[in-house]
Short mmCIF file of C-alpha atoms and ligand atoms in Angstrom, two decimals:
data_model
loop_
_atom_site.label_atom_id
_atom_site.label_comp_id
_atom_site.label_asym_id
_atom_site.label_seq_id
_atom_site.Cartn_x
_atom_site.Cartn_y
_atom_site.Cartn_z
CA UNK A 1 -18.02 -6.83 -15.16
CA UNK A 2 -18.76 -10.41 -13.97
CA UNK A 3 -16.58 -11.49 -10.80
CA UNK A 4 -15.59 -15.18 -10.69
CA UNK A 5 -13.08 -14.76 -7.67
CA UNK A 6 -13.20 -16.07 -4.35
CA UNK A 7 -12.17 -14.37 -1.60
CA UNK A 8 -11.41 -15.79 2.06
CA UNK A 9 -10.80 -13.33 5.05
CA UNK A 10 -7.15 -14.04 6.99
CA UNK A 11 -7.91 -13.59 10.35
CA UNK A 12 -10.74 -12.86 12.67
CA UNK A 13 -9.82 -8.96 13.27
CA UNK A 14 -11.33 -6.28 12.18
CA UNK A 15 -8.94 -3.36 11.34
CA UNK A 16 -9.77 0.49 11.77
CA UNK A 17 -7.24 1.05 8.91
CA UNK A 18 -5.54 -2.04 7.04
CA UNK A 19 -2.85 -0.89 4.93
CA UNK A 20 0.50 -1.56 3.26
CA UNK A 21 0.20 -5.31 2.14
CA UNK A 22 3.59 -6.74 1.68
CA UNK A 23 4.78 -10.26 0.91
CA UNK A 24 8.13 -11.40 2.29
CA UNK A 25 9.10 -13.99 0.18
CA UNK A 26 12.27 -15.09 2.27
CA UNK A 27 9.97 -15.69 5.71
CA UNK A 28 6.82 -16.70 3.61
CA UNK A 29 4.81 -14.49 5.67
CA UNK A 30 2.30 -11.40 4.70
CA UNK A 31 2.84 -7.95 6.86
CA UNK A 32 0.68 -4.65 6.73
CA UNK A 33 -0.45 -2.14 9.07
CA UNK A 34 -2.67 -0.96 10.93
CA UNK A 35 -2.33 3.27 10.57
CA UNK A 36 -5.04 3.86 12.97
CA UNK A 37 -3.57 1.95 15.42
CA UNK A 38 -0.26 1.90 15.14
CA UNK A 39 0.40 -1.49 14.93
CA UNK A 40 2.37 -4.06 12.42
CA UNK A 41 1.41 -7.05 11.87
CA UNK A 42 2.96 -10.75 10.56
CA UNK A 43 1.41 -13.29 9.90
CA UNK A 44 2.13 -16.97 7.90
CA UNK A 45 -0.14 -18.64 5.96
CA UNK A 46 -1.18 -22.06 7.30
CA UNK A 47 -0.33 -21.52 10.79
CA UNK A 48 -3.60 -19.44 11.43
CA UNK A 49 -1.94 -17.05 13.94
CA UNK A 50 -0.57 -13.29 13.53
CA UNK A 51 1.59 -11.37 15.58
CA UNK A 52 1.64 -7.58 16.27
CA UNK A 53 4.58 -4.91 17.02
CA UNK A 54 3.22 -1.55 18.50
CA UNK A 55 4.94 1.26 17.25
CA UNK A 56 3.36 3.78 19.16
CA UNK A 57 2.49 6.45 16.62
CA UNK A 58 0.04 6.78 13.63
CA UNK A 59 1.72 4.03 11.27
CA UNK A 60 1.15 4.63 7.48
CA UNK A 61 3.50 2.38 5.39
CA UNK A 62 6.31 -0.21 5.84
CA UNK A 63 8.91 -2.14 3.53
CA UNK A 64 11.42 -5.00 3.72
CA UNK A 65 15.18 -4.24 4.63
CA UNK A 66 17.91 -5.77 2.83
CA UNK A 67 19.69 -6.31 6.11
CA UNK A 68 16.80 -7.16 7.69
CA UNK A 69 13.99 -5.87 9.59
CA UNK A 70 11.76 -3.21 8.20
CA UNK A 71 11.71 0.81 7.08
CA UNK A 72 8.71 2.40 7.92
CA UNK A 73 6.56 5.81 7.33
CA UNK A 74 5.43 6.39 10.75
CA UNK A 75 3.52 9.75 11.75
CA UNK A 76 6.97 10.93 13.27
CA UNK A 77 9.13 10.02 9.74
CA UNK A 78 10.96 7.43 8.76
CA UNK A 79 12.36 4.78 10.88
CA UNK A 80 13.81 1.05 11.00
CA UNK A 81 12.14 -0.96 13.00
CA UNK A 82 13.17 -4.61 14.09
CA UNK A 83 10.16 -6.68 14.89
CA UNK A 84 12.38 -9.61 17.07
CA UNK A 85 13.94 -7.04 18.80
CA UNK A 86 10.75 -4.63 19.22
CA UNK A 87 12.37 -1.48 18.52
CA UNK A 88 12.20 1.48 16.29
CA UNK A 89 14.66 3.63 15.55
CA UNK A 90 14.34 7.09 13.98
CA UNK A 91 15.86 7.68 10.35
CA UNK A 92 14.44 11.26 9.50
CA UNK A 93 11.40 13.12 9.80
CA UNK A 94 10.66 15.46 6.60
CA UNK A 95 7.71 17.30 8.16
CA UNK A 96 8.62 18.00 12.04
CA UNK A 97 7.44 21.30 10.75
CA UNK A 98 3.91 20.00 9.81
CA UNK A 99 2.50 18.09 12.88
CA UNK A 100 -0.88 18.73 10.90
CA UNK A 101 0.56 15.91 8.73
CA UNK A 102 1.12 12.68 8.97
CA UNK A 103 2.65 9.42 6.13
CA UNK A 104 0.63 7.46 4.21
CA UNK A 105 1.42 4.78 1.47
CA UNK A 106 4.65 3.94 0.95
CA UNK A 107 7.38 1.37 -0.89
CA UNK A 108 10.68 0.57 -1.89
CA UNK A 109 11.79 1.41 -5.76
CA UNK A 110 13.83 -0.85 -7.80
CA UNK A 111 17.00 0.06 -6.83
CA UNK A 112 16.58 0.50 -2.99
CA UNK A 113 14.80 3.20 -1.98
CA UNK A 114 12.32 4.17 0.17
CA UNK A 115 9.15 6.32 -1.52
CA UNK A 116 6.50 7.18 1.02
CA UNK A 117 4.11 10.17 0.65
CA UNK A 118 2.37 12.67 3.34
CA UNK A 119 -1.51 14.08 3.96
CA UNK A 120 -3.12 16.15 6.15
CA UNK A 121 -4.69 14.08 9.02
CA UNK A 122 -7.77 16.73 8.55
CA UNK A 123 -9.76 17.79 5.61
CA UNK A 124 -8.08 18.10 2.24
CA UNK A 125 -5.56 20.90 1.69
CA UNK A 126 -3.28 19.79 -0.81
CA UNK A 127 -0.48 19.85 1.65
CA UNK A 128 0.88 16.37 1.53
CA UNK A 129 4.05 15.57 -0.63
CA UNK A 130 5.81 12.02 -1.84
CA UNK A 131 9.41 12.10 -0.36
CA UNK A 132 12.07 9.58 -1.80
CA UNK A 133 14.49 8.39 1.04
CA UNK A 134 17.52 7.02 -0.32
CA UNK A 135 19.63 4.53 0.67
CA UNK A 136 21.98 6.76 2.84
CA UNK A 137 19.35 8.40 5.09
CA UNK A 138 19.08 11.66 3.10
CA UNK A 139 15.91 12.37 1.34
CA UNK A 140 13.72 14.57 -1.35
CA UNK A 141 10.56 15.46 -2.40
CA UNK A 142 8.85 13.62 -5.65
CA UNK A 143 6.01 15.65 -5.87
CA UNK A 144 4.93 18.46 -4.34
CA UNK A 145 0.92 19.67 -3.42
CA UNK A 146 -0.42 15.95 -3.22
CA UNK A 147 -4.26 15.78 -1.36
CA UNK A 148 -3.77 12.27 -0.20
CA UNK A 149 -0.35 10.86 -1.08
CA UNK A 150 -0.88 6.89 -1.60
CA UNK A 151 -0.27 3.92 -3.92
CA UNK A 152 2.56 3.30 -6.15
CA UNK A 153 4.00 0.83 -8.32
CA UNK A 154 6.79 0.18 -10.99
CA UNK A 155 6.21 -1.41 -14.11
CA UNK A 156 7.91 -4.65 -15.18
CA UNK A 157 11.33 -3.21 -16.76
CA UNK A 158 11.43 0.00 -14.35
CA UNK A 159 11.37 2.52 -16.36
CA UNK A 160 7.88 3.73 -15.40
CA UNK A 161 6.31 4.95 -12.01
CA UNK A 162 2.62 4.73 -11.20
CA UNK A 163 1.25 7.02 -8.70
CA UNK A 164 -2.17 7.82 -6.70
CA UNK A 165 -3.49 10.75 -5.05
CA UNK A 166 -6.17 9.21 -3.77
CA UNK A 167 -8.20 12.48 -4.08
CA UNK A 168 -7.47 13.40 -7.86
CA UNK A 169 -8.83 10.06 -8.66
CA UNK A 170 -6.48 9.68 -11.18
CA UNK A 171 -3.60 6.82 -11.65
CA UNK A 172 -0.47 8.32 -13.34
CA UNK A 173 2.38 7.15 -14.61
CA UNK A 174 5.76 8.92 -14.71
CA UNK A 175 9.15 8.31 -16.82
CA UNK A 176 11.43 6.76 -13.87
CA UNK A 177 15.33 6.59 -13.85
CA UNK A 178 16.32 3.60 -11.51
CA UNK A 179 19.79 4.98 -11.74
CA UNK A 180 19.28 8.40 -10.45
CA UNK A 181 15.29 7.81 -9.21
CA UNK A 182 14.36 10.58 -10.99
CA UNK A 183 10.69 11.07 -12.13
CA UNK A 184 9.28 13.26 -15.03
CA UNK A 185 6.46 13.58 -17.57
CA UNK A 186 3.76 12.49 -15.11
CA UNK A 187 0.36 11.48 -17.42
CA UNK A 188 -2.71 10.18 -16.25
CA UNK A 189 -3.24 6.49 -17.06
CA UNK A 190 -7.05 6.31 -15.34
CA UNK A 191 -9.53 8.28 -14.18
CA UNK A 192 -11.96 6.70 -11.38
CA UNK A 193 -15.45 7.99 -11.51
CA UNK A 194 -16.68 9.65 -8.73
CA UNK A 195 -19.50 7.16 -8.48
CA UNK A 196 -17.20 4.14 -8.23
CA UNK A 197 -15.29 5.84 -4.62
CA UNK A 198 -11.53 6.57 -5.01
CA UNK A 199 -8.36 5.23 -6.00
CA UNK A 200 -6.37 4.10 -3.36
CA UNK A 201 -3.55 1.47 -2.63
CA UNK A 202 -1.77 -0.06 -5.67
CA UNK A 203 0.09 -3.03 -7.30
CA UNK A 204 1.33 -4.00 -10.86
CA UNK A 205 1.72 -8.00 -11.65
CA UNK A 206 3.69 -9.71 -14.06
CA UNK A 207 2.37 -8.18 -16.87
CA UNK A 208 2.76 -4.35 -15.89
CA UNK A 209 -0.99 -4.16 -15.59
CA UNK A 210 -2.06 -2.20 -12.44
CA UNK A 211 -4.20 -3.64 -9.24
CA UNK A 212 -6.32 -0.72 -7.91
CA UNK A 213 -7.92 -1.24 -4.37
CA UNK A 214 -11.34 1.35 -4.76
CA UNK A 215 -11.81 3.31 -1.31
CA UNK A 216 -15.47 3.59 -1.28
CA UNK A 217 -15.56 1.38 -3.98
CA UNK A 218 -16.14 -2.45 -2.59
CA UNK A 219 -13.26 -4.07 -5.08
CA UNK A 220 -9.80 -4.14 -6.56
CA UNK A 221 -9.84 -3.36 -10.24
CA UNK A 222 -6.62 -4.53 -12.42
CA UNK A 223 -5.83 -1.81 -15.24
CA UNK A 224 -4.00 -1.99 -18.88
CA UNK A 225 -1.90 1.72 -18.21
CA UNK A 226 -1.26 1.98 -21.79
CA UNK A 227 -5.11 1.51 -22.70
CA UNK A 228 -6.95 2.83 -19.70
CA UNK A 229 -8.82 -0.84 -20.08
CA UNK A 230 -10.45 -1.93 -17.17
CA UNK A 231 -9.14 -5.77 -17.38
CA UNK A 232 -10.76 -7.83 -14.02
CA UNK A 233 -12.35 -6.75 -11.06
CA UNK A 234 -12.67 -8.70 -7.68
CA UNK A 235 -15.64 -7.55 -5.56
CA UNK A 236 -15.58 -7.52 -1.83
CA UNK A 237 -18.43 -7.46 0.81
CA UNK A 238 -17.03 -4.25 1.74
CA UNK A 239 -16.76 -0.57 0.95
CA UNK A 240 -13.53 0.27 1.95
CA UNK A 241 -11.06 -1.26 -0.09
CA UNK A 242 -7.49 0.26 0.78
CA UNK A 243 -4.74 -1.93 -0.85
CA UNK A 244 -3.55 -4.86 -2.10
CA UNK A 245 -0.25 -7.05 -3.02
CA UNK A 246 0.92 -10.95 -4.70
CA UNK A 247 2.28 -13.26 -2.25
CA UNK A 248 2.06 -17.17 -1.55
CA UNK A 249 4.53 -19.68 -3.25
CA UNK A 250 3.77 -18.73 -6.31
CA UNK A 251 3.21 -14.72 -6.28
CA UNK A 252 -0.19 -15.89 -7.46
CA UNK A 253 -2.82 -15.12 -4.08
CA UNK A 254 -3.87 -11.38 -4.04
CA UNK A 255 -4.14 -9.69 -0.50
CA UNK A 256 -6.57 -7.20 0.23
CA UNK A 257 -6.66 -4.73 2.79
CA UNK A 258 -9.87 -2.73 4.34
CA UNK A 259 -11.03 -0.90 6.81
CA UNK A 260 -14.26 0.04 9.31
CA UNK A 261 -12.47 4.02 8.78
CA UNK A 262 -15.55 6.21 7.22
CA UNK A 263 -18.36 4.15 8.03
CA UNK A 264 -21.28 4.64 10.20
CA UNK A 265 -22.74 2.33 12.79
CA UNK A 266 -25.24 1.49 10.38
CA UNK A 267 -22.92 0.69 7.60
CA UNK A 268 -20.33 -1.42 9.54
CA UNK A 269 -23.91 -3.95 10.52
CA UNK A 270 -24.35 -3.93 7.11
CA UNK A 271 -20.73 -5.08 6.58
CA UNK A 272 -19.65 -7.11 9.23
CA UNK A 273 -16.11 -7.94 7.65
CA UNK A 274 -14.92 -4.09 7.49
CA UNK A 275 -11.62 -3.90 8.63
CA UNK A 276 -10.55 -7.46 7.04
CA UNK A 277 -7.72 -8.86 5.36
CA UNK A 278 -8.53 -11.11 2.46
CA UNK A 279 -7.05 -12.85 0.01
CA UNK A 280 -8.32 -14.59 -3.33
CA UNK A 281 -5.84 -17.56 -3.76
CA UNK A 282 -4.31 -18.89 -7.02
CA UNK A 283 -5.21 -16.30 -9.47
CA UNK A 284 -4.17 -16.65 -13.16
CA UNK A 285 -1.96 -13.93 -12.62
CA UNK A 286 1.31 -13.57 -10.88
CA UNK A 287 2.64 -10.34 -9.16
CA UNK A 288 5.99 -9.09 -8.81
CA UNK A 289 8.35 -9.61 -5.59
CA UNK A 290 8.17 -6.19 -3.67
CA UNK A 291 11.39 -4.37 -3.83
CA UNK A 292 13.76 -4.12 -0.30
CA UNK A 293 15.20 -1.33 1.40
CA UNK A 294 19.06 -0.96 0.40
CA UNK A 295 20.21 1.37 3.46
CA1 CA B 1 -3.96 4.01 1.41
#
């Protein structure tokens, strides 16, 4: 597939583990993560500066509040966490029981919620699950026996759920009830080959088709879920591709997480932008606002 897109890299740092893109429309700013590291970062287009919040544990996925602030899938469970105030306060933690575990991926649904999904921080037992915390603190498990829980997505009129276990290799999609956040009939939209690296981070535009970041992979694919169609591809100058989101004015500049995670001394002087944040500015297609935290 011929690639016409540009990309740009963000800032100068390189990232052990770049994850969980997400736009903030009301601050115009771009936040993700870095797991490895434990740290969240801001940062607003134009002004050529980020800032970071420690949170002092494996970090795997944050989202907007409503109120305010953030929700977050830290290795501990969930918490709030206010980035003027610097703190982080716990919510729940699902697997105090599993401290072989840690969270991964994770986003809010279309009414509210929290989804964020577990894996083993070693090897790949299928002992991860995707947990659903709802707006009142209290939570429950999606799906059960996930390798490496990670990206999700709704489709345009919410009645579908997309979901990745990054080790499957498979995209699926799942009858969703906004109402009651229920999830059933899970089907698998696309397979990755094991020659093209693994499915990873995920976003759907305004269209419903699905933006695929391809750990192992070196691009972002977008996907037709009702074909299986591979639509566009954007190639990056580096393997691990983790995730990706819209943001900018116009929902219409993709961001694009990676990561030096995986690679060998020799591979990350091959690919000296590892561990970037890029973005490929006013594409022909717009994405959706991300969904806030309603607790
Ligand atoms: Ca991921």
């Amino acid at each position: 597939m011929s690639n016409t897109h540009n990309w740009k890299t963000l800032v100068e740092h390189r990232h052990a583990l770049a994850e969980s893109p997400v736009w903030d429309t009301e601050r115009k700013r771009l936040l993700w993560v870095d797991i490895l590291t434990g740290e969240i970062y801001s940062y607003i287009p134009g002004e050529n500066k980020h800032n970071i919040f420690k949170t002092g544990q494996l970090t795997g996925a944050i989202a907007l509040r409503e109120n305010g602030g953030l929700v977050a899938a830290l290795e501990h469970g969930f918490y709030f966490i206010d980035l003027e105030n610097k703190s982080c306060t716990p919510v729940a933690d699902p697997e105090r029981h599993l401290p072989q575990n840690r969270f991964n991926d994770g986003k809010c649904d279309p009414a509210g919620r929290f989804w964020a999904g577990t894996m083993p921080k070693e090897g790949s037992e299928n002992s991860g699950k995707l947990y659903m915390l709802n707006t009142d603190g209290s939570f429950s498990v999606k799906i059960d026996r996930v390798g490496c829980s990670n990206g999700m997505g709704w489709s345009p009129d919410h009645r579908t759920f997309y979901y990745i276990d990054t080790l499957s290799r498979q995209i699926m999609a799942y009858a969703y009830c906004a109402g009651t956040g229920d999830i059933s009939g899970g089907r698998v939209v696309v397979e990755i080959l094991a020659s093209e690296g693994y499915p990873d981070g995920m976003c759907v535009d305004e269209q419903g088709m699905l933006w695929v970041a391809i750990w192992g992979g070196s691009k972002v694919c977008r996907f037709d879920p009702l074909s299986g169609n591979r639509l566009d591809q954007i190639d990056l100058p580096v393997s691990q591709v983790s995730s990706c989101c819209f943001g900018g004015q116009n929902l219409n500049d993709l961001y694009i997480t990676s990561a030096r995670q995986g690679l060998s001394d020799a591979k990350l002087q091959e690919q000296p932008l590892a561990g970037s944040i890029f973005v490929v500015s006013n594409l022909k297609y717009k994405g959706l606002s991300s969904f806030s935290y309603k607790g």
